[in-house]
mmCIF file of C-alpha atoms in Angstrom:
data_model
loop_
_atom_site.group_PDB
_atom_site.id
_atom_site.type_symbol
_atom_site.label_atom_id
_atom_site.label_comp_id
_atom_site.label_asym_id
_atom_site.label_seq_id
_atom_site.Cartn_x
_atom_site.Cartn_y
_atom_site.Cartn_z
ATOM 1 C CA MET A 1 28.225 -24.463 -5.894
ATOM 2 C CA LYS A 2 27.459 -22.669 -9.034
ATOM 3 C CA LEU A 3 25.337 -19.829 -9.580
ATOM 4 C CA PHE A 4 22.580 -20.464 -12.539
ATOM 5 C CA SER A 5 24.345 -19.035 -15.533
ATOM 6 C CA VAL A 6 20.706 -18.855 -16.616
ATOM 7 C CA VAL A 7 19.808 -16.265 -14.226
ATOM 8 C CA LEU A 8 23.139 -14.069 -14.394
ATOM 9 C CA LEU A 9 22.300 -14.182 -18.085
ATOM 10 C CA ALA A 10 18.369 -13.076 -17.695
ATOM 11 C CA ALA A 11 19.872 -10.241 -15.585
ATOM 12 C CA ALA A 12 21.767 -9.178 -17.783
ATOM 13 C CA LEU A 13 19.100 -9.360 -21.136
ATOM 14 C CA THR A 14 17.240 -7.410 -18.570
ATOM 15 C CA LEU A 15 19.581 -4.593 -18.291
ATOM 16 C CA SER A 16 20.208 -4.570 -21.753
ATOM 17 C CA GLY A 17 16.466 -4.079 -22.313
ATOM 18 C CA THR A 18 15.911 -7.618 -23.280
ATOM 19 C CA THR A 19 13.826 -10.321 -21.138
ATOM 20 C CA ALA A 20 14.757 -14.182 -21.245
ATOM 21 C CA ALA A 21 12.293 -16.678 -21.911
ATOM 22 C CA HIS A 22 10.574 -17.502 -18.876
ATOM 23 C CA ALA A 23 11.161 -21.242 -19.762
ATOM 24 C CA ASP A 24 14.804 -20.791 -19.716
ATOM 25 C CA SER A 25 14.729 -19.885 -16.289
ATOM 26 C CA PRO A 26 14.614 -22.127 -13.050
ATOM 27 C CA LYS A 27 11.415 -22.183 -10.948
ATOM 28 C CA LEU A 28 11.449 -20.273 -7.667
ATOM 29 C CA SER A 29 11.402 -23.539 -5.815
ATOM 30 C CA HIS A 30 14.914 -24.564 -7.483
ATOM 31 C CA VAL A 31 16.701 -21.869 -6.267
ATOM 32 C CA THR A 32 18.598 -20.223 -3.066
ATOM 33 C CA THR A 33 18.639 -16.548 -2.374
ATOM 34 C CA VAL A 34 20.001 -14.486 0.257
ATOM 35 C CA GLY A 35 18.569 -11.820 2.670
ATOM 36 C CA VAL A 36 19.367 -9.406 5.624
ATOM 37 C CA HIS A 37 17.702 -10.254 8.617
ATOM 38 C CA ASN A 38 15.661 -6.686 10.014
ATOM 39 C CA THR A 39 16.442 -4.468 7.180
ATOM 40 C CA TYR A 40 13.947 -2.129 8.439
ATOM 41 C CA ASP A 41 16.475 -1.182 11.555
ATOM 42 C CA PRO A 42 18.387 2.022 11.237
ATOM 43 C CA ALA A 43 21.316 0.516 12.258
ATOM 44 C CA ALA A 44 21.357 -1.818 8.997
ATOM 45 C CA TYR A 45 20.428 0.614 6.464
ATOM 46 C CA GLY A 46 19.850 4.272 6.490
ATOM 47 C CA TYR A 47 16.939 3.677 4.326
ATOM 48 C CA LEU A 48 15.103 0.581 3.558
ATOM 49 C CA ALA A 49 15.571 0.983 -0.248
ATOM 50 C CA GLN A 50 19.798 0.755 0.114
ATOM 51 C CA ALA A 51 18.821 -2.962 1.410
ATOM 52 C CA LEU A 52 18.198 -3.513 -1.864
ATOM 53 C CA ASP A 53 20.669 -1.551 -3.430
ATOM 54 C CA ALA A 54 22.988 -3.813 -1.577
ATOM 55 C CA GLY A 55 21.563 -7.236 -3.113
ATOM 56 C CA SER A 56 19.283 -8.550 -0.555
ATOM 57 C CA SER A 57 16.387 -10.695 -1.666
ATOM 58 C CA LEU A 58 14.587 -10.517 1.682
ATOM 59 C CA ILE A 59 13.244 -7.461 3.404
ATOM 60 C CA GLU A 60 12.276 -8.212 6.985
ATOM 61 C CA LEU A 61 9.596 -5.758 8.837
ATOM 62 C CA ASP A 62 8.771 -6.119 12.507
ATOM 63 C CA VAL A 63 5.069 -4.931 12.815
ATOM 64 C CA TRP A 64 2.886 -3.802 15.726
ATOM 65 C CA PRO A 65 -0.804 -3.359 15.301
ATOM 66 C CA ASP A 66 -1.641 0.185 17.373
ATOM 67 C CA PHE A 67 -5.095 0.160 18.451
ATOM 68 C CA PHE A 68 -5.060 3.565 19.585
ATOM 69 C CA THR A 69 -4.170 5.430 16.583
ATOM 70 C CA HIS A 70 -5.376 2.253 14.236
ATOM 71 C CA GLU A 71 -2.158 1.910 12.762
ATOM 72 C CA TRP A 72 0.674 -0.738 11.653
ATOM 73 C CA LYS A 73 3.786 0.148 13.470
ATOM 74 C CA VAL A 74 7.229 -1.184 12.388
ATOM 75 C CA SER A 75 9.796 -1.063 15.196
ATOM 76 C CA HIS A 76 11.922 -3.617 16.828
ATOM 77 C CA SER A 77 10.568 -3.252 20.418
ATOM 78 C CA ASN A 78 8.334 0.325 20.480
ATOM 79 C CA PRO A 79 4.590 -1.009 19.948
ATOM 80 C CA LEU A 80 3.148 2.703 20.039
ATOM 81 C CA GLY A 81 5.802 4.216 17.831
ATOM 82 C CA ASN A 82 7.760 3.839 14.422
ATOM 83 C CA GLN A 83 11.393 2.926 14.940
ATOM 84 C CA ASN A 84 12.600 2.380 11.104
ATOM 85 C CA ASN A 85 14.129 3.422 7.813
ATOM 86 C CA CYS A 86 10.824 3.635 5.781
ATOM 87 C CA VAL A 87 10.051 7.292 4.325
ATOM 88 C CA ALA A 88 7.299 8.849 2.433
ATOM 89 C CA ALA A 89 8.548 8.447 -1.127
ATOM 90 C CA THR A 90 6.097 8.712 -4.043
ATOM 91 C CA SER A 91 8.920 8.719 -6.543
ATOM 92 C CA ALA A 92 12.644 6.655 -6.685
ATOM 93 C CA SER A 93 14.306 9.629 -6.362
ATOM 94 C CA GLN A 94 12.590 10.393 -2.966
ATOM 95 C CA LEU A 95 13.518 6.992 -1.509
ATOM 96 C CA TYR A 96 16.495 8.442 -0.025
ATOM 97 C CA SER A 97 16.022 11.912 1.476
ATOM 98 C CA GLY A 98 13.149 12.769 4.047
ATOM 99 C CA GLY A 99 11.948 11.969 7.242
ATOM 100 C CA THR A 100 11.976 8.034 8.526
ATOM 101 C CA ASN A 101 9.975 6.089 10.841
ATOM 102 C CA LYS A 102 7.078 5.808 9.254
ATOM 103 C CA ASN A 103 3.713 3.323 9.457
ATOM 104 C CA LEU A 104 3.590 -0.089 7.416
ATOM 105 C CA GLU A 105 1.941 1.204 4.315
ATOM 106 C CA TYR A 106 5.009 3.572 3.539
ATOM 107 C CA CYS A 107 7.248 0.929 4.157
ATOM 108 C CA LEU A 108 5.512 -1.100 1.151
ATOM 109 C CA ASP A 109 5.374 2.110 -0.832
ATOM 110 C CA ASP A 110 9.286 2.172 -0.586
ATOM 111 C CA ILE A 111 9.400 -1.561 -1.951
ATOM 112 C CA ARG A 112 7.169 -0.792 -4.462
ATOM 113 C CA ILE A 113 8.542 2.245 -5.536
ATOM 114 C CA TRP A 114 11.828 0.535 -5.708
ATOM 115 C CA LEU A 115 11.057 -2.109 -7.642
ATOM 116 C CA ALA A 116 9.258 -0.432 -10.362
ATOM 117 C CA ALA A 117 12.486 1.270 -10.994
ATOM 118 C CA HIS A 118 14.683 -1.907 -10.754
ATOM 119 C CA PRO A 119 12.177 -4.763 -12.134
ATOM 120 C CA GLY A 120 14.939 -6.919 -13.139
ATOM 121 C CA HIS A 121 15.219 -7.610 -9.292
ATOM 122 C CA THR A 122 15.565 -11.056 -8.113
ATOM 123 C CA PRO A 123 11.926 -12.112 -6.460
ATOM 124 C CA LEU A 124 11.879 -10.491 -3.192
ATOM 125 C CA THR A 125 11.040 -11.986 -0.114
ATOM 126 C CA LEU A 126 9.041 -9.709 2.437
ATOM 127 C CA LYS A 127 8.987 -11.369 6.295
ATOM 128 C CA LEU A 128 6.405 -10.152 8.480
ATOM 129 C CA GLU A 129 6.931 -10.611 12.136
ATOM 130 C CA MET A 130 3.592 -9.704 14.048
ATOM 131 C CA LYS A 131 5.536 -9.110 17.437
ATOM 132 C CA THR A 132 2.518 -9.327 19.333
ATOM 133 C CA GLY A 133 -0.019 -11.033 16.758
ATOM 134 C CA PHE A 134 -3.327 -9.211 15.198
ATOM 135 C CA SER A 135 -5.723 -7.167 17.298
ATOM 136 C CA ASP A 136 -9.072 -8.276 15.046
ATOM 137 C CA ASN A 137 -11.549 -6.823 17.812
ATOM 138 C CA THR A 138 -9.663 -3.508 17.122
ATOM 139 C CA GLY A 139 -9.867 -3.395 13.406
ATOM 140 C CA LEU A 140 -6.424 -4.871 12.984
ATOM 141 C CA GLY A 141 -6.975 -8.247 11.713
ATOM 142 C CA PRO A 142 -5.960 -10.388 8.549
ATOM 143 C CA ASP A 143 -8.484 -8.622 6.321
ATOM 144 C CA GLU A 144 -7.271 -5.295 7.183
ATOM 145 C CA LEU A 145 -3.688 -5.998 7.158
ATOM 146 C CA ASP A 146 -4.375 -7.504 3.219
ATOM 147 C CA ALA A 147 -6.169 -4.404 2.190
ATOM 148 C CA THR A 148 -3.267 -2.423 3.256
ATOM 149 C CA PHE A 149 -1.182 -4.924 0.715
ATOM 150 C CA ARG A 150 -3.523 -4.113 -1.686
ATOM 151 C CA SER A 151 -3.363 -0.698 -1.540
ATOM 152 C CA HIS A 152 0.294 -0.307 -1.491
ATOM 153 C CA LEU A 153 2.073 -3.222 -2.867
ATOM 154 C CA GLY A 154 -0.729 -3.958 -5.662
ATOM 155 C CA SER A 155 0.236 -6.473 -8.334
ATOM 156 C CA VAL A 156 3.842 -6.431 -7.494
ATOM 157 C CA ALA A 157 2.551 -9.031 -4.672
ATOM 158 C CA PHE A 158 2.678 -12.759 -5.737
ATOM 159 C CA ARG A 159 -0.406 -14.111 -4.203
ATOM 160 C CA PRO A 160 -1.497 -17.483 -2.611
ATOM 161 C CA ALA A 161 -4.196 -17.861 -5.566
ATOM 162 C CA GLU A 162 -1.490 -17.751 -8.006
ATOM 163 C CA LEU A 163 0.318 -20.562 -6.969
ATOM 164 C CA LEU A 164 -2.783 -22.422 -5.920
ATOM 165 C CA GLY A 165 -3.879 -22.461 -9.747
ATOM 166 C CA SER A 166 -6.317 -25.135 -10.730
ATOM 167 C CA TYR A 167 -5.179 -27.311 -7.795
ATOM 168 C CA ALA A 168 -7.313 -27.854 -4.585
ATOM 169 C CA THR A 169 -4.954 -26.536 -1.867
ATOM 170 C CA LEU A 170 -1.723 -24.695 -1.677
ATOM 171 C CA ASP A 171 0.008 -27.838 -0.357
ATOM 172 C CA ASP A 172 -1.314 -30.063 -3.686
ATOM 173 C CA ALA A 173 0.227 -26.967 -5.718
ATOM 174 C CA ALA A 174 3.466 -27.160 -4.054
ATOM 175 C CA LYS A 175 3.884 -30.603 -4.519
ATOM 176 C CA ALA A 176 2.983 -30.431 -8.283
ATOM 177 C CA ASP A 177 5.674 -27.733 -8.665
ATOM 178 C CA ASN A 178 3.189 -25.162 -9.595
ATOM 179 C CA TRP A 179 5.796 -22.360 -8.738
ATOM 180 C CA PRO A 180 6.294 -19.911 -11.588
ATOM 181 C CA SER A 181 10.180 -19.400 -12.748
ATOM 182 C CA VAL A 182 12.293 -16.521 -11.365
ATOM 183 C CA ASP A 183 12.270 -14.792 -14.595
ATOM 184 C CA ALA A 184 8.497 -14.609 -14.147
ATOM 185 C CA LEU A 185 8.758 -13.192 -10.862
ATOM 186 C CA ARG A 186 11.223 -10.702 -11.167
ATOM 187 C CA GLY A 187 10.286 -7.727 -9.583
ATOM 188 C CA ARG A 188 7.792 -9.231 -7.369
ATOM 189 C CA VAL A 189 7.294 -10.162 -3.816
ATOM 190 C CA ILE A 190 6.323 -13.316 -2.043
ATOM 191 C CA THR A 191 5.357 -12.135 1.794
ATOM 192 C CA GLU A 192 5.702 -14.600 4.869
ATOM 193 C CA ILE A 193 3.835 -13.866 8.059
ATOM 194 C CA ILE A 194 5.237 -15.514 11.309
ATOM 195 C CA PRO A 195 3.949 -14.820 14.907
ATOM 196 C CA GLY A 196 6.267 -12.010 16.799
ATOM 197 C CA THR A 197 8.751 -12.808 19.542
ATOM 198 C CA VAL A 198 5.995 -11.317 22.289
ATOM 199 C CA GLU A 199 3.319 -13.158 20.940
ATOM 200 C CA GLU A 200 4.926 -16.487 21.194
ATOM 201 C CA GLN A 201 5.883 -15.497 24.942
ATOM 202 C CA ASN A 202 2.482 -14.494 25.758
ATOM 203 C CA PRO A 203 0.467 -17.553 27.500
ATOM 204 C CA THR A 204 -2.958 -15.663 27.063
ATOM 205 C CA ASP A 205 -2.815 -15.121 23.408
ATOM 206 C CA THR A 206 -4.502 -18.219 22.335
ATOM 207 C CA LEU A 207 -4.918 -17.667 18.751
ATOM 208 C CA LYS A 208 -1.850 -17.149 17.039
ATOM 209 C CA THR A 209 -0.362 -14.909 13.825
ATOM 210 C CA ASP A 210 0.005 -18.327 11.805
ATOM 211 C CA VAL A 211 -3.584 -19.714 12.929
ATOM 212 C CA GLU A 212 -5.399 -16.764 12.540
ATOM 213 C CA TYR A 213 -4.246 -15.866 9.197
ATOM 214 C CA THR A 214 -4.894 -19.276 7.643
ATOM 215 C CA ARG A 215 -8.405 -19.385 9.199
ATOM 216 C CA TYR A 216 -8.710 -16.042 7.152
ATOM 217 C CA LEU A 217 -7.309 -17.606 4.308
ATOM 218 C CA VAL A 218 -8.949 -20.724 4.291
ATOM 219 C CA GLY A 219 -12.035 -18.971 4.528
ATOM 220 C CA LEU A 220 -11.426 -16.667 1.518
ATOM 221 C CA LYS A 221 -11.037 -19.974 -0.319
ATOM 222 C CA ASN A 222 -14.340 -21.291 0.494
ATOM 223 C CA ALA A 223 -15.901 -17.937 -0.270
ATOM 224 C CA GLY A 224 -14.191 -17.856 -3.371
ATOM 225 C CA LYS A 225 -12.390 -15.060 -2.905
ATOM 226 C CA LEU A 226 -8.872 -16.261 -2.317
ATOM 227 C CA GLY A 227 -7.566 -13.532 -4.723
ATOM 228 C CA ASP A 228 -7.916 -10.943 -1.687
ATOM 229 C CA ALA A 229 -5.016 -12.727 0.258
ATOM 230 C CA ASN A 230 -1.634 -11.396 -0.373
ATOM 231 C CA ILE A 231 0.695 -13.039 2.317
ATOM 232 C CA PHE A 232 1.470 -16.861 2.698
ATOM 233 C CA PRO A 233 0.472 -18.604 6.016
ATOM 234 C CA THR A 234 3.923 -19.471 7.383
ATOM 235 C CA VAL A 235 5.137 -22.273 9.633
ATOM 236 C CA HIS A 236 7.645 -20.596 12.484
ATOM 237 C CA GLY A 237 10.308 -22.843 13.651
ATOM 238 C CA ALA A 238 12.384 -25.803 12.602
ATOM 239 C CA ALA A 239 11.177 -29.113 13.940
ATOM 240 C CA GLY A 240 11.759 -32.723 12.829
ATOM 241 C CA GLY A 241 8.956 -34.696 10.392
ATOM 242 C CA ASP A 242 6.097 -32.811 9.335
ATOM 243 C CA PRO A 243 5.694 -29.744 11.769
ATOM 244 C CA ARG A 244 2.025 -29.187 10.559
ATOM 245 C CA ASP A 245 1.002 -31.860 12.144
ATOM 246 C CA LYS A 246 0.397 -29.422 14.964
ATOM 247 C CA TYR A 247 -2.659 -27.387 12.970
ATOM 248 C CA THR A 248 -6.185 -28.808 12.120
ATOM 249 C CA ALA A 249 -6.299 -31.040 9.088
ATOM 250 C CA ASP A 250 -8.277 -27.960 7.602
ATOM 251 C CA LEU A 251 -5.630 -25.465 7.701
ATOM 252 C CA LYS A 252 -2.545 -27.856 7.537
ATOM 253 C CA PRO A 253 -2.714 -27.926 3.426
ATOM 254 C CA TRP A 254 -2.191 -24.290 3.391
ATOM 255 C CA PHE A 255 1.105 -23.958 4.861
ATOM 256 C CA VAL A 256 3.989 -24.668 2.318
ATOM 257 C CA VAL A 257 6.047 -21.661 3.734
ATOM 258 C CA PHE A 258 8.654 -22.437 6.448
ATOM 259 C CA ASP A 259 11.124 -20.241 8.684
ATOM 260 C CA GLY A 260 13.310 -21.161 11.288
ATOM 261 C CA ASP A 261 16.710 -20.983 12.515
ATOM 262 C CA ALA A 262 19.229 -22.484 10.251
ATOM 263 C CA ASN A 263 21.195 -24.633 12.656
ATOM 264 C CA ALA A 264 17.945 -26.050 13.871
ATOM 265 C CA TRP A 265 16.735 -26.939 9.889
ATOM 266 C CA VAL A 266 20.672 -28.516 9.535
ATOM 267 C CA THR A 267 20.687 -30.627 12.828
ATOM 268 C CA GLN A 268 17.370 -31.498 13.836
ATOM 269 C CA THR A 269 15.235 -32.073 10.716
ATOM 270 C CA GLY A 270 15.542 -33.243 7.391
ATOM 271 C CA PRO A 271 15.437 -30.334 5.144
ATOM 272 C CA TRP A 272 15.677 -32.844 1.873
ATOM 273 C CA TRP A 273 12.007 -33.006 2.735
ATOM 274 C CA TYR A 274 10.983 -29.606 2.156
ATOM 275 C CA ASP A 275 12.656 -29.633 -1.292
ATOM 276 C CA ALA A 276 11.415 -32.866 -2.389
ATOM 277 C CA ASN A 277 7.924 -31.220 -2.095
ATOM 278 C CA HIS A 278 8.917 -28.086 -3.415
ATOM 279 C CA TYR A 279 8.180 -25.779 -0.049
ATOM 280 C CA TYR A 280 9.707 -22.671 0.300
ATOM 281 C CA VAL A 281 12.215 -22.608 3.367
ATOM 282 C CA VAL A 282 13.503 -19.646 4.726
ATOM 283 C CA MET A 283 16.643 -20.375 6.864
ATOM 284 C CA THR A 284 17.758 -17.789 9.656
ATOM 285 C CA ASP A 285 20.915 -17.073 11.440
ATOM 286 C CA GLY A 286 22.815 -18.833 8.555
ATOM 287 C CA GLN A 287 26.295 -17.869 10.090
ATOM 288 C CA ASN A 288 25.388 -20.341 13.055
ATOM 289 C CA VAL A 289 25.708 -23.416 11.652
ATOM 290 C CA ALA A 290 28.635 -24.875 12.525
ATOM 291 C CA PRO A 291 31.705 -23.746 12.203
ATOM 292 C CA ALA A 292 30.130 -20.295 13.299
ATOM 293 C CA ILE A 293 31.116 -17.228 11.303
ATOM 294 C CA ASP A 294 30.822 -13.588 12.197
ATOM 295 C CA ALA A 295 26.913 -12.508 12.062
ATOM 296 C CA HIS A 296 28.024 -9.077 10.342
ATOM 297 C CA ASN A 297 31.340 -9.214 8.913
ATOM 298 C CA PRO A 298 32.859 -12.400 7.957
ATOM 299 C CA THR A 299 35.154 -12.603 4.984
ATOM 300 C CA VAL A 300 33.457 -12.807 1.458
ATOM 301 C CA ASP A 301 34.836 -16.266 1.084
ATOM 302 C CA GLN A 302 33.085 -17.412 4.391
ATOM 303 C CA ALA A 303 30.099 -16.014 3.345
ATOM 304 C CA ASN A 304 29.945 -17.366 0.075
ATOM 305 C CA GLN A 305 30.758 -21.008 1.297
ATOM 306 C CA ARG A 306 28.064 -20.784 3.774
ATOM 307 C CA VAL A 307 25.706 -19.685 1.611
ATOM 308 C CA ALA A 308 26.781 -22.526 -0.904
ATOM 309 C CA GLU A 309 26.715 -25.114 2.177
ATOM 310 C CA LEU A 310 22.904 -24.049 3.058
ATOM 311 C CA ALA A 311 22.039 -23.952 -0.490
ATOM 312 C CA LYS A 312 23.131 -27.539 -0.406
ATOM 313 C CA GLN A 313 21.061 -28.157 2.673
ATOM 314 C CA HIS A 314 18.115 -27.059 0.752
ATOM 315 C CA ALA A 315 17.310 -23.345 1.685
ATOM 316 C CA SER A 316 15.052 -21.121 -0.278
ATOM 317 C CA VAL A 317 16.679 -18.067 1.302
ATOM 318 C CA VAL A 318 19.548 -17.933 3.774
ATOM 319 C CA THR A 319 19.659 -14.842 6.058
ATOM 320 C CA SER A 320 22.178 -13.082 8.381
ATOM 321 C CA ASP A 321 23.277 -9.617 9.311
ATOM 322 C CA TRP A 322 25.490 -9.283 6.417
ATOM 323 C CA THR A 323 24.586 -5.701 5.213
ATOM 324 C CA GLY A 324 27.940 -5.043 3.698
ATOM 325 C CA LEU A 325 28.565 -8.125 1.446
ATOM 326 C CA THR A 326 27.102 -6.733 -1.619
ATOM 327 C CA THR A 327 28.783 -9.310 -3.558
ATOM 328 C CA VAL A 328 27.070 -12.334 -1.551
ATOM 329 C CA LEU A 329 23.515 -10.856 -1.153
ATOM 330 C CA PRO A 330 22.434 -10.641 -4.923
ATOM 331 C CA GLN A 331 23.224 -14.396 -5.505
ATOM 332 C CA VAL A 332 21.041 -16.886 -6.782
ATOM 333 C CA LEU A 333 22.253 -20.723 -6.714
ATOM 334 C CA ALA A 334 21.100 -23.898 -7.484
ATOM 335 C CA ARG A 335 18.858 -25.701 -4.579
ATOM 336 C CA GLY A 336 19.921 -28.949 -2.963
#
């Protein structure tokens, strides 16, 4: 699997102050990038910006709605406190100092500030795992989350309305391959949102994140306000056939982003179908595809080979815990 030479050329031109023509760049739907699982965890990186420095094209944040303080907390297992590597930066020079363990808005600020200092960076995928889902009845629902994104990511966010264009649904837009080019999306963020591990195991939660956010998004579309949405609804979990069949007919065509275990994608589904329809597929735990390789410290050759294999299997993004593989993470490969 070869790297897109045009992408490498575009990166070189960006560094020299020249911008390559967008027409010469592959579309986002035609490439595979590489990211790191749980990048917010201080055990992975001392500061969130260091994940971006390492070349990761995916940032993951685990988010909890704290209805006591009316804040979005970011941590792996503490619903009432922050445990992360985000800081209260207002400039690029402050991204590597000061106290960590900040709310979601500070993590978004860190991403926006870093990208402003690195405008040629490969399009970034931001993965939100809503650990317990939303808490709309306490004022922490989809509209409040989008308001946070508008305030702290702003125009950096690639919004569903931009993919939609003049098409009727996101499904129509994706099938028409209306995705922008990689060059057009440099320095920008596409955000996916999935139900969290706690939410998925809660039998009393009858309104999961994927359905709740998509209902909100469709409501915005019907009100002529789709531009307010900053996040793409996401189907969580690899499955054979069309996994969107579990949704109602009005919601189904608004899912064009899919996230699930890489081994399940390869062994249980026909991933070519996702690529043929230009859907965006995040394959997690790429190290577990047979033959399994180390989740943290494989050799560079092993990691490169695994990414190339999953690019052939139609991944848009491949993730693992390869925090130190700084020659592997920045790759942009041809998809399929």
